[in-house]
Coordinates of N, CA, C and O in Angstrom, one line a residue:
M118 N 63.6 41.3 -33.3 CA 63.8 41.8 -31.9 C 62.4 42.0 -31.3 O 61.5 42.6 -31.9
T119 N 62.3 41.7 -30.1 CA 61.0 41.9 -29.4 C 61.0 43.1 -28.5 O 60.0 43.6 -28.2
G120 N 62.2 43.5 -28.0 CA 62.3 44.6 -27.1 C 62.5 45.9 -27.8 O 62.8 46.0 -29.0
K121 N 62.2 47.0 -27.1 CA 62.3 48.3 -27.8 C 63.8 48.7 -27.8 O 64.5 48.4 -26.9
Q122 N 64.2 49.4 -28.9 CA 65.5 49.9 -29.0 C 65.6 51.3 -28.3 O 64.7 52.1 -28.3
K123 N 66.7 51.5 -27.6 CA 66.9 52.8 -27.0 C 67.3 53.8 -28.1 O 68.2 53.5 -28.9
K124 N 66.8 55.0 -28.0 CA 67.2 56.1 -29.0 C 68.3 56.8 -28.3 O 68.2 57.3 -27.2
V125 N 69.4 57.0 -29.1 CA 70.6 57.6 -28.6 C 71.0 58.7 -29.6 O 71.0 58.5 -30.8
L126 N 71.3 59.9 -29.0 CA 71.7 61.0 -29.9 C 72.9 61.6 -29.2 O 72.9 62.1 -28.1
H127 N 74.0 61.6 -29.9 CA 75.3 62.1 -29.4 C 75.7 61.5 -28.1 O 76.2 62.1 -27.2
G128 N 75.5 60.2 -28.0 CA 75.8 59.5 -26.8 C 74.9 59.6 -25.6 O 75.2 59.2 -24.5
V129 N 73.8 60.3 -25.8 CA 72.8 60.6 -24.7 C 71.5 59.8 -25.0 O 71.0 59.9 -26.1
E130 N 71.1 59.0 -24.1 CA 69.8 58.3 -24.3 C 68.6 59.2 -24.2 O 68.5 60.0 -23.2
L131 N 67.8 59.2 -25.2 CA 66.6 60.1 -25.3 C 65.5 59.4 -24.6 O 65.2 58.2 -24.8
K132 N 64.7 60.1 -23.8 CA 63.6 59.6 -23.1 C 62.4 60.4 -23.5 O 62.5 61.6 -23.8
P133 N 61.2 59.8 -23.4 CA 60.0 60.6 -23.7 C 59.7 61.7 -22.7 O 60.1 61.6 -21.5
R134 N 59.2 62.8 -23.2 CA 58.9 63.9 -22.3 C 57.7 63.7 -21.5 O 56.7 63.1 -22.0
P135 N 57.7 64.0 -20.2 CA 56.6 63.8 -19.4 C 55.5 64.8 -19.7 O 55.8 66.0 -20.1
I136 N 54.2 64.4 -19.6 CA 53.1 65.3 -19.8 C 52.8 66.1 -18.5 O 52.6 65.4 -17.5
I137 N 52.8 67.4 -18.6 CA 52.6 68.2 -17.4 C 51.2 68.8 -17.5 O 50.9 69.5 -18.5
H138 N 50.3 68.4 -16.6 CA 49.0 68.9 -16.6 C 48.8 70.2 -15.8 O 49.5 70.4 -14.8
P139 N 47.9 71.1 -16.2 CA 47.7 72.3 -15.4 C 47.3 72.0 -14.0 O 46.6 71.0 -13.7
K140 N 47.8 72.8 -13.1 CA 47.4 72.6 -11.6 C 46.2 73.4 -11.3 O 45.5 73.1 -10.2
K141 N 45.8 74.4 -12.0 CA 44.6 75.2 -11.7 C 43.7 75.3 -13.0 O 44.2 75.3 -14.1
D142 N 42.4 75.4 -12.8 CA 41.5 75.7 -13.8 C 41.3 77.2 -13.9 O 41.2 77.9 -12.8
V143 N 41.3 77.8 -15.1 CA 41.2 79.2 -15.2 C 39.9 79.5 -15.9 O 39.6 79.0 -17.0
K144 N 39.0 80.3 -15.3 CA 37.8 80.7 -15.9 C 37.8 82.2 -16.1 O 38.1 83.0 -15.2
V145 N 37.6 82.6 -17.3 CA 37.6 84.1 -17.6 C 36.2 84.5 -18.0 O 35.7 84.1 -19.0
S146 N 35.7 85.4 -17.1 CA 34.3 85.8 -17.4 C 34.2 87.4 -17.6 O 33.3 87.9 -18.1
T147 N 35.3 88.1 -17.2 CA 35.3 89.5 -17.3 C 36.5 89.9 -18.1 O 37.5 89.2 -18.1
P148 N 36.5 91.1 -18.7 CA 37.7 91.6 -19.3 C 38.9 91.7 -18.4 O 40.1 91.5 -18.8
E149 N 38.7 92.1 -17.1 CA 39.8 92.2 -16.2 C 40.5 90.8 -15.9 O 41.7 90.7 -15.9
E150 N 39.6 89.8 -15.8 CA 40.2 88.4 -15.6 C 41.0 88.0 -16.8 O 42.0 87.4 -16.7
K151 N 40.5 88.3 -18.0 CA 41.2 87.9 -19.2 C 42.5 88.7 -19.3 O 43.5 88.0 -19.7
R152 N 42.6 89.9 -18.9 CA 43.8 90.7 -18.9 C 44.8 90.0 -18.0 O 46.0 89.9 -18.3
Q153 N 44.3 89.6 -16.8 CA 45.2 89.0 -15.8 C 45.8 87.7 -16.3 O 47.0 87.4 -16.1
V154 N 44.9 86.9 -16.9 CA 45.4 85.6 -17.5 C 46.4 85.8 -18.6 O 47.5 85.2 -18.6
V155 N 46.2 86.7 -19.5 CA 47.1 87.0 -20.6 C 48.4 87.5 -20.0 O 49.5 87.1 -20.5
Q156 N 48.4 88.4 -19.1 CA 49.6 89.0 -18.5 C 50.4 87.9 -17.8 O 51.6 87.9 -17.9
T157 N 49.8 87.1 -17.0 CA 50.5 86.0 -16.3 C 51.1 85.0 -17.3 O 52.2 84.6 -17.2
A158 N 50.4 84.7 -18.4 CA 50.9 83.7 -19.4 C 52.1 84.4 -20.1 O 53.1 83.7 -20.3
R159 N 52.1 85.6 -20.4 CA 53.2 86.3 -21.0 C 54.4 86.3 -20.1 O 55.6 86.1 -20.5
K160 N 54.2 86.5 -18.8 CA 55.3 86.5 -17.8 C 55.9 85.2 -17.7 O 57.1 85.0 -17.7
V161 N 55.1 84.1 -17.7 CA 55.6 82.7 -17.6 C 56.5 82.4 -18.9 O 57.6 81.9 -18.8
M162 N 55.9 82.8 -20.1 CA 56.7 82.6 -21.3 C 58.0 83.3 -21.4 O 59.0 82.8 -21.8
A163 N 58.0 84.6 -20.9 CA 59.2 85.3 -20.9 C 60.3 84.7 -20.0 O 61.5 84.6 -20.3
T164 N 59.9 84.2 -18.8 CA 60.8 83.5 -17.9 C 61.3 82.3 -18.5 O 62.5 82.0 -18.4
H165 N 60.4 81.5 -19.1 CA 60.8 80.3 -19.8 C 61.8 80.5 -20.9 O 62.8 79.8 -21.1
D166 N 61.6 81.6 -21.6 CA 62.5 82.0 -22.7 C 63.9 82.3 -22.2 O 64.9 81.8 -22.8
K167 N 64.0 83.0 -21.1 CA 65.3 83.3 -20.5 C 66.0 82.0 -20.1 O 67.3 81.9 -20.3
V168 N 65.3 81.1 -19.5 CA 66.0 79.8 -19.1 C 66.5 79.0 -20.3 O 67.6 78.5 -20.3
L169 N 65.7 79.0 -21.4 CA 66.1 78.3 -22.6 C 67.4 78.9 -23.2 O 68.3 78.2 -23.6
K170 N 67.4 80.2 -23.3 CA 68.5 80.9 -23.8 C 69.8 80.7 -23.0 O 70.9 80.5 -23.5
A171 N 69.6 80.7 -21.6 CA 70.7 80.5 -20.7 C 71.3 79.0 -20.9 O 72.5 78.8 -20.9
L172 N 70.4 78.1 -21.1 CA 70.9 76.7 -21.3 C 71.6 76.6 -22.7 O 72.6 75.9 -22.8
K173 N 71.1 77.3 -23.7 CA 71.7 77.2 -25.0 C 73.1 77.8 -25.0 O 74.0 77.3 -25.6
D174 N 73.3 78.9 -24.3 CA 74.5 79.6 -24.3 C 75.6 79.2 -23.3 O 76.6 79.7 -23.2
R175 N 75.2 78.1 -22.5 CA 76.2 77.7 -21.5 C 77.4 76.9 -22.1 O 77.4 76.4 -23.1

């Protein structure tokens, strides 16, 4: 075979995940900036976690 085979799991064709690059550069030079970056990252992770749980439980 010369072509690629499609990967199928439970009847659904699997596709490669797209790579998402950051939209902003973050520079941390003071403790206050570091605190803000850490706080924002935790907020994003918490929101993402809720979405994943909602999808799992549907």
